[in-house]
Structures are given as structure tokens and as C-alpha cells.
Amino acid sequence: MAEELDRRILAELDVTGHVNSYDFATKLGVDHQLVVGAVKSLQSVGDVRRIHLRRFGSSFAASFQVIHVEQKRKERWETTGEGNEVAERGSHEAIVFHAVDRDRGTLQADLMKSSPNAKVGFSKAMSAGWIRLDKEATVHRKVESITDTVQELLKAIRDGRVGDATDAQLKDLKKRKLVSLVIIKSLDVTKGTNFSTSVQKLETDLTPEMLTAGNWKDKKFKEYNFDARGVLPASGHLHPLLKVRTEYRQIFLEMGFTEMPTNNFVESSFWNFDALFQPQQHPARDAHDTFFIKEPKCAHEFPMDYLERVKKVHSEGGYGSQGYKYDWKIEEAKKNILRTHTTAVSARMLYKLAQVFAEGKASLDLLHLTRLSLQDKFKPVKYFSIDRVFRNETLDATHLAEFHQIEGVVADYDLTLGDLIGVLHQFFSKLGIKKLRFKPAYNPYTEPSMEVFSYHEGLKKWVEVGNSGVFRPEMLRPMGLPDDVSVIAWGLSLERPTMIKYGIDNIRDLIGHKVNLQMVYDNPLCRLNKTTKT
């Protein structure tokens, strides 16, 4: 097939003197890349000879090639799959218009069921002034007849008559994803200085068979190109998120934190919500905000004594709180979900910490040891985690249904809001963020709570970079932690700082099924952050 294409290209050149690879592929009805390959093969036939000018004592390189090749770039408008459908059936707005009863009108709810794209069609038909909506939610026609310009334009574009559409119309059709601008890269081929319709391919390798037979003397070999770049070795590439995640992890480790295990994406509502003193009627527990698991639908294993204490603090109060005063249901707590935050992991770790303390306390009580010894049994801890969480978000340039949460937790005796602010300053300073502000906020499981803002030098404004707070007694005391042990915590996104660091303005280009893998390859191995001396 390749040799036949070579001969046909040369024959066409001999007659016309010019061949375009894309037009030639269309004419033959073959894949364009096959023609491109044949052209490249012919282009390699010939040589570059060095001409010596003895009179002037100099030399220059001259090309003696069979063909001369230039790369061409052409743009063309094409109808998309949806555009072809509209060209056949009519535009969405025209379909909606024709679905409206001429005399009595049609209820808007019924009209929305008339076609899969009725919502778009209704909006476009309203904008065009074809229909109107009365107070009873009934849609009526405002004109007797319409001209479906969109359908006519798409038919013209499909038939190659792009000139029938103005630039504004093409822009609107592209915005509606009915047409797309296709860039065609092709090769223009003309006769070379050593053109011939029958060419002998140059050998690229000296083989053992040639040496044995001795016919290498009659072969013509292609000259070595010592300036050619070698084939890039296969290698892996680190995603920007992994690079920034490694940076955050290193900061936590430098500060003496221990990483929490976060391998369970599925959590029960008990650990995700109830253990955090989040009421069962909270909007975050609605299906519009949380992904509920269909199978297995419920969890069954809980620390029952702890569960009873959580139930009591929700429904009756305790530890200085009056609770929420509602009928707490275990059926709600059993529901399995995709975790909405890694704070559920923090709750599990703090509960385990409380169990270790309780075991130590029991043994100390038997020995009748002092309060000082009991304090020695509680070991202050610093935990962190970086992992994925899931929320039923509306997808846009800054929101996805899954993202990463970075969380830091410190448990120690008599921690205050001042300790939290100090740790936050230390943490963010290691990130290169010096200017911080704190704003009071509300979280169901922290009191007091603070949103953390940093001054963005590029945007010239303060932007939110995280949330923080001191865990409430209603969350900690049912676990069994000592009364004078406080827990401070903070969290922030991994995606937002990564987008800022790498200049990415759409989160869907960073993570998800539409991510551009070329972006991963093109990103630098490391970044050098610009700093100024003070």
C-alpha cells in the first residue's frame, strides 16, 4: 500500500506539478495519515551534498531531493453531531415553537417534555420573540410562522457553503456547540531538484546479509544526520497535584505531625456527621449535597457505648450544652455515604486516642497514682491528612464533585484560640504565605471558628485560603478525652493553591475525566518561587 501511494504521488506530481496531501487523500478515499507517511518517505529519498568552491576556498550544502515539501495549515467549519441532527430535524427553538398549540397554547411543564432539548429551545424561542408565557404558566405563539435560520445555516455549512453565515452567526453556532472550527494540517508537495517518477530507496542499515552476499557495494546508503534528535526515553510524569501534595506533606512532617490513614472513601453517616455533633436535619446531610451509597446501604458495626453518648448529647445535651433537642435516629446514622470531609477520619483517630487514654486511666486507678502520672499517660498528638472527599456539587470552573482536603489536628492540654492562630501562622509561613487575617465563622463541630484569609499579591485582594476552629466539647467529651484537653484543627483545599501556583484557571483541566494529559507532560520538573530580600 505504501509503495503504491509513493508511485501515485510521483505520477500526480509529474502531471500537475503540485500535490496537497489532504486533497490527495480525499481524492483517493484513503486516510490522510497514510498519504503523509508516503510523502515523508519520499522526502527522505535524496541527499544533501557539500559543494566545494575551490576558487573561493569555501563550500556550501545543497539539497538534491526528489520532492520539496512545505507544511500548510487550513481552517474549516464543520457541523458537530448535534449540528447534523439540527440540520435534519430543525433547531431546538423551532421544535418548541411547533410543539405549542396554535389556538389554546401549551402548559410549560408539558412543553418541557416535548423534546430532549426543550429547555434550550424554550429559552431561544423566548429570546427570538416567537412565544410568550402567561401567568398560568401556559406558553402561546406570538407569531404565525417562523423561519428556522439555524437549520438553514447548518445545512449550508454541512454542504460547504460557509460563506452563507456571518462571523457573528458562526460564533453563536459554535457557542451552542452546533459547529466547530477544524484545523487541517497538510503537506504541499512540489518537484525537487532530483525529481524522478522512479526512485531508488536509500538503505538505512548495513546488515549482516549484505556483508555476506557482498551486494552492499551496489547499494546506496542514506547519510547519517548527526544533528537529528534521538527518541525520547519513556518516562513517568508527576501530576501538579502530586507535586503540591508532596510539598504540603513535607511541611506537616517538618512540624512534627503524623499522617492519618485515609483509605476509606466510604463512611457511615455516624462518623461523618453524628460524631462531629452535626444534627441529623442539617442541610449537608441531604442528597443534594451528599452522595449516598446504594449497596451496601447501611453500616452495622459501631462502638455502642460511644454511640449512646453521641445520641444523648444530640437529643438531651450534656457537658454544658443543651444539645439539639430532637429524636436522634440510629437509622439515619447507619447510612453509608462517600465521605464529605476528612474530618471524619480525625474523629476516628481522636476516638482511638481517647480509648488509649481510658485504658491507661483504668490501670492508673488500680495503682492509685497521682494526677501528674495521669497527665503523663495522655500523650499530646499532632495529626494531618491529605486525601479526596466527595460532594454533590454543581460542576463549574472552580467546583467538582470530588476534591482534596488538607487537614491538620492538634490535641493537647488547655489549647486556646491563640495557640491555633500561632500554629496557623507557622504553617502558612512555610507555604510562603505571610499576610493572614482571621474572620469569625460557624461550623457545627468547632467553637470558636475562623475563616483564614491571605492577601493575594497577584489579585491585589484578600482571598479565603482555609477554615479553622477549636473542636466543641459536645464532640470531644463523648469520646472520653479529658476535660482539659482541647483540639484545634484547620483545613484547606489542595486544588486552589495548585491552580494558583501553576496558572490553571479551570479545575476541570487539573483533575477529572476531562484532564489534559499533555498538561502533565509539559509542566516543569520543579518550580523556583520568586522571593525578595528584606
Short mmCIF file of C-alpha atoms in Angstrom, two decimals:
data_model
loop_
_atom_site.label_atom_id
_atom_site.label_comp_id
_atom_site.label_asym_id
_atom_site.label_seq_id
_atom_site.Cartn_x
_atom_site.Cartn_y
_atom_site.Cartn_z
CA MET A 1 0.00 0.00 0.00
CA ALA A 2 2.80 2.43 0.95
CA GLU A 3 4.81 1.77 -2.23
CA GLU A 4 1.67 2.16 -4.36
CA LEU A 5 0.96 5.54 -2.72
CA ASP A 6 4.56 6.60 -3.41
CA ARG A 7 4.14 5.83 -7.13
CA ARG A 8 0.75 7.58 -7.35
CA ILE A 9 2.07 10.72 -5.65
CA LEU A 10 5.03 10.87 -8.05
CA ALA A 11 2.76 10.24 -11.04
CA GLU A 12 0.42 13.05 -9.93
CA LEU A 13 3.39 15.38 -9.44
CA ASP A 14 4.71 14.53 -12.90
CA VAL A 15 1.37 15.62 -14.43
CA THR A 16 0.27 18.55 -12.24
CA GLY A 17 3.49 19.66 -10.57
CA HIS A 18 1.72 20.05 -7.21
CA VAL A 19 0.06 17.71 -4.69
CA ASN A 20 -1.65 18.61 -1.41
CA SER A 21 -1.65 15.63 0.97
CA TYR A 22 -5.16 16.29 2.38
CA ASP A 23 -6.78 16.88 -1.03
CA PHE A 24 -4.99 13.85 -2.48
CA ALA A 25 -6.16 11.62 0.40
CA THR A 26 -9.74 12.83 -0.15
CA LYS A 27 -9.45 12.15 -3.87
CA LEU A 28 -8.21 8.59 -3.29
CA GLY A 29 -10.55 7.95 -0.35
CA VAL A 30 -7.73 6.91 1.98
CA ASP A 31 -6.64 8.01 5.45
CA HIS A 32 -4.77 11.31 5.35
CA GLN A 33 -2.03 9.96 7.62
CA LEU A 34 -1.21 7.24 5.08
CA VAL A 35 -0.55 9.90 2.46
CA VAL A 36 1.50 11.93 4.95
CA GLY A 37 3.59 8.84 5.67
CA ALA A 38 4.20 8.26 1.96
CA VAL A 39 5.23 11.90 1.48
CA LYS A 40 7.66 11.68 4.41
CA SER A 41 9.11 8.51 2.94
CA LEU A 42 9.67 10.20 -0.45
CA GLN A 43 11.11 13.25 1.27
CA SER A 44 13.84 11.11 2.78
CA VAL A 45 14.93 9.95 -0.68
CA GLY A 46 17.85 12.05 -1.99
CA ASP A 47 20.83 13.53 -0.26
CA VAL A 48 22.48 16.71 0.86
CA ARG A 49 25.79 17.19 -0.89
CA ARG A 50 28.55 19.59 0.04
CA ILE A 51 29.67 21.67 -2.94
CA HIS A 52 33.27 22.85 -2.81
CA LEU A 53 34.21 26.12 -4.50
CA ARG A 54 37.94 25.76 -4.98
CA ARG A 55 38.36 29.24 -6.47
CA PHE A 56 36.95 30.90 -3.37
CA GLY A 57 38.14 28.32 -0.85
CA SER A 58 34.66 27.71 0.57
CA SER A 59 31.82 25.21 0.43
CA PHE A 60 28.06 25.03 0.91
CA ALA A 61 25.41 22.35 1.33
CA ALA A 62 22.94 21.72 -1.48
CA SER A 63 19.84 19.51 -1.37
CA PHE A 64 19.27 17.01 -4.15
CA GLN A 65 15.88 15.65 -3.17
CA VAL A 66 13.12 14.02 -5.20
CA ILE A 67 10.37 16.23 -3.77
CA HIS A 68 10.09 19.53 -1.93
CA VAL A 69 7.62 19.67 0.98
CA GLU A 70 6.01 22.61 2.81
CA GLN A 71 3.60 22.37 5.74
CA LYS A 72 0.22 24.07 5.32
CA ARG A 73 -2.47 24.95 7.85
CA LYS A 74 -6.12 25.43 6.90
CA GLU A 75 -9.20 26.17 8.99
CA ARG A 76 -12.64 24.81 8.15
CA TRP A 77 -16.05 25.00 9.80
CA GLU A 78 -17.82 21.67 10.30
CA THR A 79 -21.14 20.73 11.85
CA THR A 80 -20.98 18.66 15.03
CA GLY A 81 -23.07 15.57 15.72
CA GLU A 82 -25.75 17.72 17.36
CA GLY A 83 -25.43 20.19 14.47
CA ASN A 84 -26.14 17.45 11.93
CA GLU A 85 -29.20 16.42 13.91
CA VAL A 86 -30.47 20.03 13.96
CA ALA A 87 -29.84 20.30 10.22
CA GLU A 88 -32.11 17.27 9.70
CA ARG A 89 -34.87 17.84 12.29
CA GLY A 90 -34.80 21.59 12.85
CA SER A 91 -33.43 23.82 15.61
CA HIS A 92 -34.40 23.32 19.25
CA GLU A 93 -36.34 26.60 19.28
CA ALA A 94 -38.24 25.70 16.10
CA ILE A 95 -39.21 22.31 17.55
CA VAL A 96 -40.51 24.05 20.69
CA PHE A 97 -42.45 26.60 18.62
CA HIS A 98 -44.16 23.90 16.57
CA ALA A 99 -44.98 21.98 19.77
CA VAL A 100 -47.07 24.93 21.06
CA ASP A 101 -50.77 24.55 20.27
CA ARG A 102 -51.72 27.26 17.78
CA ASP A 103 -55.10 28.08 19.42
CA ARG A 104 -55.07 27.15 23.12
CA GLY A 105 -51.37 27.24 23.90
CA THR A 106 -49.46 24.56 25.83
CA LEU A 107 -48.58 24.26 29.51
CA GLN A 108 -44.91 24.99 30.09
CA ALA A 109 -44.49 21.71 32.03
CA ASP A 110 -45.87 19.71 29.07
CA LEU A 111 -43.75 21.71 26.63
CA MET A 112 -40.58 20.78 28.52
CA LYS A 113 -41.38 17.12 27.88
CA SER A 114 -41.81 17.60 24.13
CA SER A 115 -38.13 17.14 23.25
CA PRO A 116 -34.81 16.36 24.97
CA ASN A 117 -33.57 19.93 24.36
CA ALA A 118 -36.84 21.71 25.17
CA LYS A 119 -35.22 23.84 27.90
CA VAL A 120 -32.71 25.34 25.48
CA GLY A 121 -35.33 25.63 22.76
CA PHE A 122 -37.74 27.44 25.09
CA SER A 123 -35.08 29.97 26.08
CA LYS A 124 -34.07 30.62 22.45
CA ALA A 125 -37.68 30.85 21.25
CA MET A 126 -38.46 33.39 24.01
CA SER A 127 -35.40 35.45 23.04
CA ALA A 128 -36.43 35.38 19.38
CA GLY A 129 -39.93 36.65 20.29
CA TRP A 130 -41.67 33.58 18.87
CA ILE A 131 -43.54 32.61 22.06
CA ARG A 132 -44.78 34.12 25.31
CA LEU A 133 -45.56 32.80 28.81
CA ASP A 134 -48.72 33.91 30.67
CA LYS A 135 -49.40 33.98 34.42
CA GLU A 136 -50.94 30.50 34.33
CA ALA A 137 -47.63 29.07 33.05
CA THR A 138 -49.12 28.48 29.60
CA VAL A 139 -47.00 29.10 26.52
CA HIS A 140 -48.61 30.80 23.48
CA ARG A 141 -47.36 31.59 20.00
CA LYS A 142 -46.61 35.28 19.33
CA VAL A 143 -46.14 34.87 15.56
CA GLU A 144 -47.98 32.87 12.94
CA SER A 145 -44.93 31.37 11.28
CA ILE A 146 -41.16 31.31 11.64
CA THR A 147 -38.05 30.89 9.52
CA ASP A 148 -35.64 28.38 11.01
CA THR A 149 -32.43 30.27 10.21
CA VAL A 150 -30.31 27.99 12.38
CA GLN A 151 -31.32 24.90 10.41
CA GLU A 152 -30.71 26.64 7.07
CA LEU A 153 -27.25 27.83 8.15
CA LEU A 154 -26.27 24.36 9.37
CA LYS A 155 -27.36 22.82 6.07
CA ALA A 156 -25.25 25.37 4.20
CA ILE A 157 -22.19 24.74 6.38
CA ARG A 158 -22.62 20.99 6.03
CA ASP A 159 -22.71 21.38 2.24
CA GLY A 160 -19.58 23.52 2.25
CA ARG A 161 -21.29 26.91 1.81
CA VAL A 162 -19.78 28.55 4.90
CA GLY A 163 -20.00 31.94 3.20
CA ASP A 164 -23.78 31.94 3.78
CA ALA A 165 -23.14 32.55 7.53
CA THR A 166 -21.76 35.75 9.01
CA ASP A 167 -18.94 35.74 11.57
CA ALA A 168 -21.45 36.57 14.33
CA GLN A 169 -23.69 33.66 13.31
CA LEU A 170 -20.73 31.25 13.21
CA LYS A 171 -19.66 32.44 16.66
CA ASP A 172 -23.17 31.86 18.03
CA LEU A 173 -23.41 28.39 16.45
CA LYS A 174 -20.01 27.49 17.91
CA LYS A 175 -21.15 28.70 21.36
CA ARG A 176 -24.17 26.40 21.04
CA LYS A 177 -21.78 23.55 20.07
CA LEU A 178 -23.55 23.05 16.73
CA VAL A 179 -20.41 23.76 14.69
CA SER A 180 -16.70 23.53 15.37
CA LEU A 181 -13.65 25.09 13.79
CA VAL A 182 -11.46 22.28 12.50
CA ILE A 183 -7.78 22.94 11.84
CA ILE A 184 -6.40 20.83 8.99
CA LYS A 185 -2.63 20.45 8.75
CA SER A 186 -1.44 19.16 5.41
CA LEU A 187 1.69 18.97 3.25
CA ASP A 188 2.18 20.79 -0.05
CA VAL A 189 4.40 18.71 -2.34
CA THR A 190 6.27 20.03 -5.40
CA LYS A 191 9.06 18.62 -7.58
CA GLY A 192 12.52 18.56 -6.06
CA THR A 193 15.84 19.22 -7.78
CA ASN A 194 16.36 15.49 -8.26
CA PHE A 195 12.76 14.63 -9.20
CA SER A 196 12.06 11.31 -10.88
CA THR A 197 8.98 9.11 -11.21
CA SER A 198 11.04 6.05 -10.35
CA VAL A 199 13.22 6.35 -7.32
CA GLN A 200 15.52 4.00 -5.50
CA LYS A 201 15.07 3.96 -1.77
CA LEU A 202 18.26 4.58 0.16
CA GLU A 203 19.31 1.91 2.60
CA THR A 204 19.42 2.94 6.24
CA ASP A 205 21.24 -0.09 7.73
CA LEU A 206 24.25 -2.16 6.80
CA THR A 207 23.03 -5.70 7.51
CA PRO A 208 24.97 -8.96 8.00
CA GLU A 209 23.24 -10.34 4.91
CA MET A 210 24.65 -7.51 2.76
CA LEU A 211 28.15 -8.20 4.08
CA THR A 212 27.84 -11.94 3.46
CA ALA A 213 26.50 -11.54 -0.10
CA GLY A 214 28.81 -8.64 -0.89
CA ASN A 215 26.00 -6.64 -2.52
CA TRP A 216 26.50 -3.73 -0.15
CA LYS A 217 28.84 -2.31 -2.78
CA ASP A 218 25.88 -1.78 -5.14
CA LYS A 219 23.60 -0.22 -2.52
CA LYS A 220 23.09 3.48 -1.89
CA PHE A 221 23.00 4.39 1.78
CA LYS A 222 21.28 7.29 3.42
CA GLU A 223 23.70 9.72 5.01
CA TYR A 224 23.74 9.92 8.78
CA ASN A 225 22.16 13.00 10.24
CA PHE A 226 24.25 13.74 13.29
CA ASP A 227 22.06 16.75 14.14
CA ALA A 228 18.86 14.68 14.48
CA ARG A 229 17.35 14.42 17.95
CA GLY A 230 17.17 10.95 19.40
CA VAL A 231 13.98 9.26 20.55
CA LEU A 232 12.95 10.49 23.98
CA PRO A 233 13.17 7.67 26.55
CA ALA A 234 9.90 6.54 28.06
CA SER A 235 9.40 8.07 31.49
CA GLY A 236 6.72 8.89 34.01
CA HIS A 237 5.44 12.37 34.80
CA LEU A 238 4.27 13.78 38.10
CA HIS A 239 0.86 15.46 38.15
CA PRO A 240 0.88 19.03 39.56
CA LEU A 241 -1.46 17.91 42.36
CA LEU A 242 1.04 15.26 43.43
CA LYS A 243 3.86 17.81 43.46
CA VAL A 244 1.94 20.27 45.64
CA ARG A 245 0.65 17.42 47.83
CA THR A 246 4.26 16.32 48.44
CA GLU A 247 5.15 19.90 49.37
CA TYR A 248 2.30 20.11 51.92
CA ARG A 249 3.14 16.70 53.33
CA GLN A 250 6.77 17.71 53.85
CA ILE A 251 5.66 20.84 55.74
CA PHE A 252 3.48 18.80 58.09
CA LEU A 253 6.29 16.32 58.73
CA GLU A 254 8.72 19.16 59.45
CA MET A 255 6.26 20.45 62.05
CA GLY A 256 6.17 17.06 63.80
CA PHE A 257 2.78 15.85 62.55
CA THR A 258 1.82 12.21 61.99
CA GLU A 259 -0.14 11.24 58.88
CA MET A 260 -3.58 9.69 59.46
CA PRO A 261 -4.79 6.68 57.42
CA THR A 262 -7.42 7.91 54.96
CA ASN A 263 -8.04 4.84 52.81
CA ASN A 264 -11.80 4.55 53.44
CA PHE A 265 -13.66 6.73 50.94
CA VAL A 266 -16.98 5.26 52.17
CA GLU A 267 -18.03 6.36 55.66
CA SER A 268 -21.13 5.88 57.75
CA SER A 269 -23.17 8.99 58.49
CA PHE A 270 -22.33 8.37 62.15
CA TRP A 271 -18.61 9.06 61.74
CA ASN A 272 -19.07 11.67 59.00
CA PHE A 273 -21.79 13.70 60.76
CA ASP A 274 -23.09 12.46 64.15
CA ALA A 275 -19.69 12.05 65.81
CA LEU A 276 -18.94 15.65 64.77
CA PHE A 277 -22.06 16.96 66.56
CA GLN A 278 -23.75 17.73 63.25
CA PRO A 279 -27.55 17.40 63.61
CA GLN A 280 -29.40 14.85 61.54
CA GLN A 281 -31.63 17.52 59.98
CA HIS A 282 -28.61 19.56 58.79
CA PRO A 283 -28.85 20.54 55.06
CA ALA A 284 -25.42 18.99 54.37
CA ARG A 285 -26.96 15.55 55.02
CA ASP A 286 -29.39 15.99 52.13
CA ALA A 287 -29.00 14.05 48.87
CA HIS A 288 -28.46 17.34 47.05
CA ASP A 289 -25.18 17.82 48.93
CA THR A 290 -24.01 14.28 49.73
CA PHE A 291 -23.59 11.05 47.72
CA PHE A 292 -25.41 8.21 49.47
CA ILE A 293 -24.32 4.61 48.79
CA LYS A 294 -26.92 2.24 47.35
CA GLU A 295 -25.06 -1.01 48.14
CA PRO A 296 -24.19 -1.56 50.94
CA LYS A 297 -26.74 0.98 52.06
CA CYS A 298 -26.04 0.82 55.79
CA ALA A 299 -23.17 0.22 58.20
CA HIS A 300 -23.71 -2.18 61.12
CA GLU A 301 -20.67 -2.09 63.39
CA PHE A 302 -20.40 0.78 65.87
CA PRO A 303 -18.85 1.25 69.33
CA MET A 304 -22.25 1.10 71.05
CA ASP A 305 -21.28 2.79 74.31
CA TYR A 306 -19.84 5.72 72.37
CA LEU A 307 -22.88 5.77 70.07
CA GLU A 308 -25.18 6.06 73.09
CA ARG A 309 -23.20 9.03 74.40
CA VAL A 310 -23.38 10.72 70.99
CA LYS A 311 -27.12 10.08 70.86
CA LYS A 312 -27.58 11.59 74.32
CA VAL A 313 -25.59 14.77 73.61
CA HIS A 314 -27.60 15.29 70.38
CA SER A 315 -31.05 14.70 71.89
CA GLU A 316 -30.63 15.76 75.54
CA GLY A 317 -27.37 17.73 75.71
CA GLY A 318 -24.56 17.44 78.21
CA TYR A 319 -21.07 18.76 79.03
CA GLY A 320 -22.54 22.24 79.46
CA SER A 321 -24.65 22.05 76.28
CA GLN A 322 -28.40 21.69 75.83
CA GLY A 323 -27.94 19.70 72.58
CA TYR A 324 -30.34 19.95 69.66
CA LYS A 325 -33.45 18.59 71.43
CA TYR A 326 -34.62 16.20 68.71
CA ASP A 327 -35.31 12.49 68.38
CA TRP A 328 -31.95 11.09 67.25
CA LYS A 329 -32.37 8.02 65.00
CA ILE A 330 -29.77 5.31 64.54
CA GLU A 331 -31.28 4.53 61.12
CA GLU A 332 -30.02 7.90 59.90
CA ALA A 333 -26.57 7.33 61.45
CA LYS A 334 -26.21 3.95 59.70
CA LYS A 335 -26.49 5.33 56.16
CA ASN A 336 -23.33 4.89 54.13
CA ILE A 337 -22.04 7.85 52.13
CA LEU A 338 -18.98 8.97 50.19
CA ARG A 339 -17.20 11.00 52.86
CA THR A 340 -17.76 14.75 52.56
CA HIS A 341 -14.64 15.69 54.54
CA THR A 342 -11.58 14.05 56.06
CA THR A 343 -12.67 15.37 59.46
CA ALA A 344 -14.48 12.04 59.73
CA VAL A 345 -11.00 10.44 59.82
CA SER A 346 -9.96 12.90 62.53
CA ALA A 347 -12.99 11.84 64.59
CA ARG A 348 -11.97 8.17 64.33
CA MET A 349 -8.38 8.97 65.33
CA LEU A 350 -9.43 11.11 68.32
CA TYR A 351 -11.81 8.35 69.48
CA LYS A 352 -8.94 5.81 69.33
CA LEU A 353 -6.77 8.27 71.25
CA ALA A 354 -9.48 8.50 73.92
CA GLN A 355 -9.60 4.69 74.20
CA VAL A 356 -5.85 4.54 74.77
CA PHE A 357 -6.23 7.20 77.46
CA ALA A 358 -9.15 5.33 79.06
CA GLU A 359 -7.13 2.10 79.23
CA GLY A 360 -4.22 3.93 80.82
CA LYS A 361 -6.53 5.68 83.27
CA ALA A 362 -8.06 2.36 84.38
CA SER A 363 -4.66 0.89 85.13
CA LEU A 364 -3.60 4.03 87.00
CA ASP A 365 -6.76 3.99 89.11
CA LEU A 366 -5.91 0.48 90.22
CA LEU A 367 -2.46 1.66 91.32
CA HIS A 368 -3.85 4.83 92.99
CA LEU A 369 -1.31 7.03 91.24
CA THR A 370 -1.25 10.83 91.24
CA ARG A 371 -2.75 13.34 88.85
CA LEU A 372 0.71 14.02 87.43
CA SER A 373 1.08 10.39 86.46
CA LEU A 374 -2.33 10.50 84.82
CA GLN A 375 -1.30 13.51 82.75
CA ASP A 376 1.78 11.63 81.65
CA LYS A 377 -0.50 8.91 80.30
CA PHE A 378 -2.18 11.31 77.84
CA LYS A 379 0.25 12.00 75.02
CA PRO A 380 -0.42 15.19 73.01
CA VAL A 381 -0.68 14.41 69.32
CA LYS A 382 -0.46 16.24 66.00
CA TYR A 383 -2.19 14.61 63.04
CA PHE A 384 -2.58 15.54 59.38
CA SER A 385 -4.23 14.09 56.30
CA ILE A 386 -4.42 14.89 52.58
CA ASP A 387 -6.96 12.91 50.60
CA ARG A 388 -10.08 13.00 48.45
CA VAL A 389 -13.56 13.95 49.60
CA PHE A 390 -16.83 13.93 47.66
CA ARG A 391 -19.74 16.36 47.50
CA ASN A 392 -22.75 16.58 45.22
CA GLU A 393 -21.68 19.94 43.75
CA THR A 394 -22.79 21.67 40.56
CA LEU A 395 -19.79 21.33 38.26
CA ASP A 396 -18.16 24.52 37.01
CA ALA A 397 -14.69 26.03 36.52
CA THR A 398 -13.98 26.06 40.28
CA HIS A 399 -16.07 23.14 41.61
CA LEU A 400 -16.01 19.38 41.07
CA ALA A 401 -17.87 16.53 42.74
CA GLU A 402 -14.55 15.37 44.22
CA PHE A 403 -11.58 17.30 45.51
CA HIS A 404 -8.79 17.05 48.08
CA GLN A 405 -8.95 18.28 51.66
CA ILE A 406 -5.83 19.11 53.66
CA GLU A 407 -6.38 18.81 57.40
CA GLY A 408 -4.27 19.48 60.47
CA VAL A 409 -5.28 18.48 64.03
CA VAL A 410 -3.51 19.17 67.35
CA ALA A 411 -4.73 17.65 70.67
CA ASP A 412 -3.14 18.89 73.91
CA TYR A 413 -3.98 20.24 77.36
CA ASP A 414 -5.53 23.72 77.60
CA LEU A 415 -5.13 24.78 73.97
CA THR A 416 -6.65 28.18 73.16
CA LEU A 417 -7.54 30.24 70.12
CA GLY A 418 -4.13 31.92 70.46
CA ASP A 419 -2.43 28.54 70.02
CA LEU A 420 -4.49 27.93 66.86
CA ILE A 421 -3.52 31.32 65.39
CA GLY A 422 0.14 30.69 66.22
CA VAL A 423 0.20 27.25 64.58
CA LEU A 424 -1.61 28.64 61.53
CA HIS A 425 0.97 31.42 61.16
CA GLN A 426 3.76 28.83 61.34
CA PHE A 427 2.06 26.51 58.86
CA PHE A 428 1.23 29.17 56.26
CA SER A 429 4.63 30.88 56.60
CA LYS A 430 6.23 27.61 55.45
CA LEU A 431 3.99 27.85 52.38
CA GLY A 432 5.30 31.34 51.71
CA ILE A 433 2.06 32.98 52.88
CA LYS A 434 2.92 35.72 55.36
CA LYS A 435 -0.10 38.03 55.38
CA LEU A 436 -3.00 36.39 57.24
CA ARG A 437 -6.34 37.61 58.51
CA PHE A 438 -8.96 35.73 60.51
CA LYS A 439 -12.73 36.14 60.35
CA PRO A 440 -15.26 34.60 62.77
CA ALA A 441 -17.27 31.79 61.19
CA TYR A 442 -19.70 29.00 62.13
CA ASN A 443 -19.10 25.24 61.98
CA PRO A 444 -21.30 22.66 63.74
CA TYR A 445 -18.29 20.98 65.37
CA THR A 446 -15.96 23.91 66.19
CA GLU A 447 -16.41 26.85 68.54
CA PRO A 448 -14.86 29.33 68.13
CA SER A 449 -14.40 29.02 64.35
CA MET A 450 -12.33 31.16 62.00
CA GLU A 451 -12.02 31.54 58.24
CA VAL A 452 -8.43 32.20 57.18
CA PHE A 453 -7.68 34.86 54.55
CA SER A 454 -4.42 35.70 52.80
CA TYR A 455 -3.52 38.73 50.73
CA HIS A 456 -3.09 37.64 47.09
CA GLU A 457 -0.36 39.81 45.57
CA GLY A 458 -1.43 38.98 42.02
CA LEU A 459 -5.13 39.72 42.51
CA LYS A 460 -4.40 42.58 44.94
CA LYS A 461 -7.08 41.43 47.35
CA TRP A 462 -7.70 39.17 50.35
CA VAL A 463 -8.82 35.64 49.42
CA GLU A 464 -10.02 32.78 51.64
CA VAL A 465 -7.40 30.05 51.96
CA GLY A 466 -8.83 27.85 54.72
CA ASN A 467 -11.14 27.25 57.67
CA SER A 468 -10.25 26.50 61.28
CA GLY A 469 -11.55 26.21 64.82
CA VAL A 470 -11.48 24.54 68.24
CA PHE A 471 -13.46 21.28 68.42
CA ARG A 472 -16.55 21.58 70.62
CA PRO A 473 -16.85 19.72 73.95
CA GLU A 474 -20.03 18.08 72.58
CA MET A 475 -17.77 16.32 70.07
CA LEU A 476 -14.77 15.54 72.30
CA ARG A 477 -16.23 14.58 75.67
CA PRO A 478 -18.43 11.66 74.44
CA MET A 479 -15.22 10.18 73.03
CA GLY A 480 -13.74 10.07 76.52
CA LEU A 481 -10.98 12.67 76.21
CA PRO A 482 -10.05 14.52 79.46
CA ASP A 483 -11.99 17.68 80.27
CA ASP A 484 -8.95 19.93 79.98
CA VAL A 485 -7.79 18.52 76.63
CA SER A 486 -8.57 20.77 73.68
CA VAL A 487 -8.27 20.04 69.98
CA ILE A 488 -7.52 22.70 67.37
CA ALA A 489 -7.90 21.97 63.67
CA TRP A 490 -7.80 23.61 60.28
CA GLY A 491 -8.35 22.60 56.69
CA LEU A 492 -7.92 23.90 53.19
CA SER A 493 -8.16 22.78 49.58
CA LEU A 494 -5.31 21.24 47.61
CA GLU A 495 -6.70 22.24 44.20
CA ARG A 496 -6.96 26.00 44.79
CA PRO A 497 -3.28 26.62 45.68
CA THR A 498 -2.22 24.23 42.89
CA MET A 499 -4.25 26.21 40.35
CA ILE A 500 -2.65 29.44 41.60
CA LYS A 501 0.89 28.02 41.54
CA TYR A 502 0.54 26.55 38.03
CA GLY A 503 -1.63 29.27 36.47
CA ILE A 504 -4.61 26.97 35.84
CA ASP A 505 -7.97 28.77 35.71
CA ASN A 506 -10.31 25.77 35.28
CA ILE A 507 -10.32 22.95 37.85
CA ARG A 508 -11.52 20.52 35.16
CA ASP A 509 -8.15 20.97 33.43
CA LEU A 510 -6.46 19.82 36.66
CA ILE A 511 -8.49 16.81 37.81
CA GLY A 512 -11.32 14.68 36.47
CA HIS A 513 -12.16 12.76 33.32
CA LYS A 514 -11.52 15.79 31.06
CA VAL A 515 -8.00 16.46 32.29
CA ASN A 516 -5.48 17.25 29.55
CA LEU A 517 -2.65 14.74 29.95
CA GLN A 518 -0.38 16.93 27.82
CA MET A 519 -0.55 19.46 30.65
CA VAL A 520 1.04 16.86 32.93
CA TYR A 521 3.87 16.24 30.45
CA ASP A 522 4.52 19.94 29.78
CA ASN A 523 4.74 21.08 33.39
CA PRO A 524 8.25 21.68 34.69
CA LEU A 525 10.03 19.19 36.92
CA CYS A 526 10.26 21.82 39.65
CA ARG A 527 9.30 25.44 40.31
CA LEU A 528 11.51 28.24 41.55
CA ASN A 529 9.37 30.55 43.67
CA LYS A 530 10.39 34.19 43.34
CA THR A 531 11.48 35.72 46.63
CA THR A 532 12.63 39.20 47.61
CA LYS A 533 15.25 40.12 50.19
CA THR A 534 14.17 42.34 53.06
#
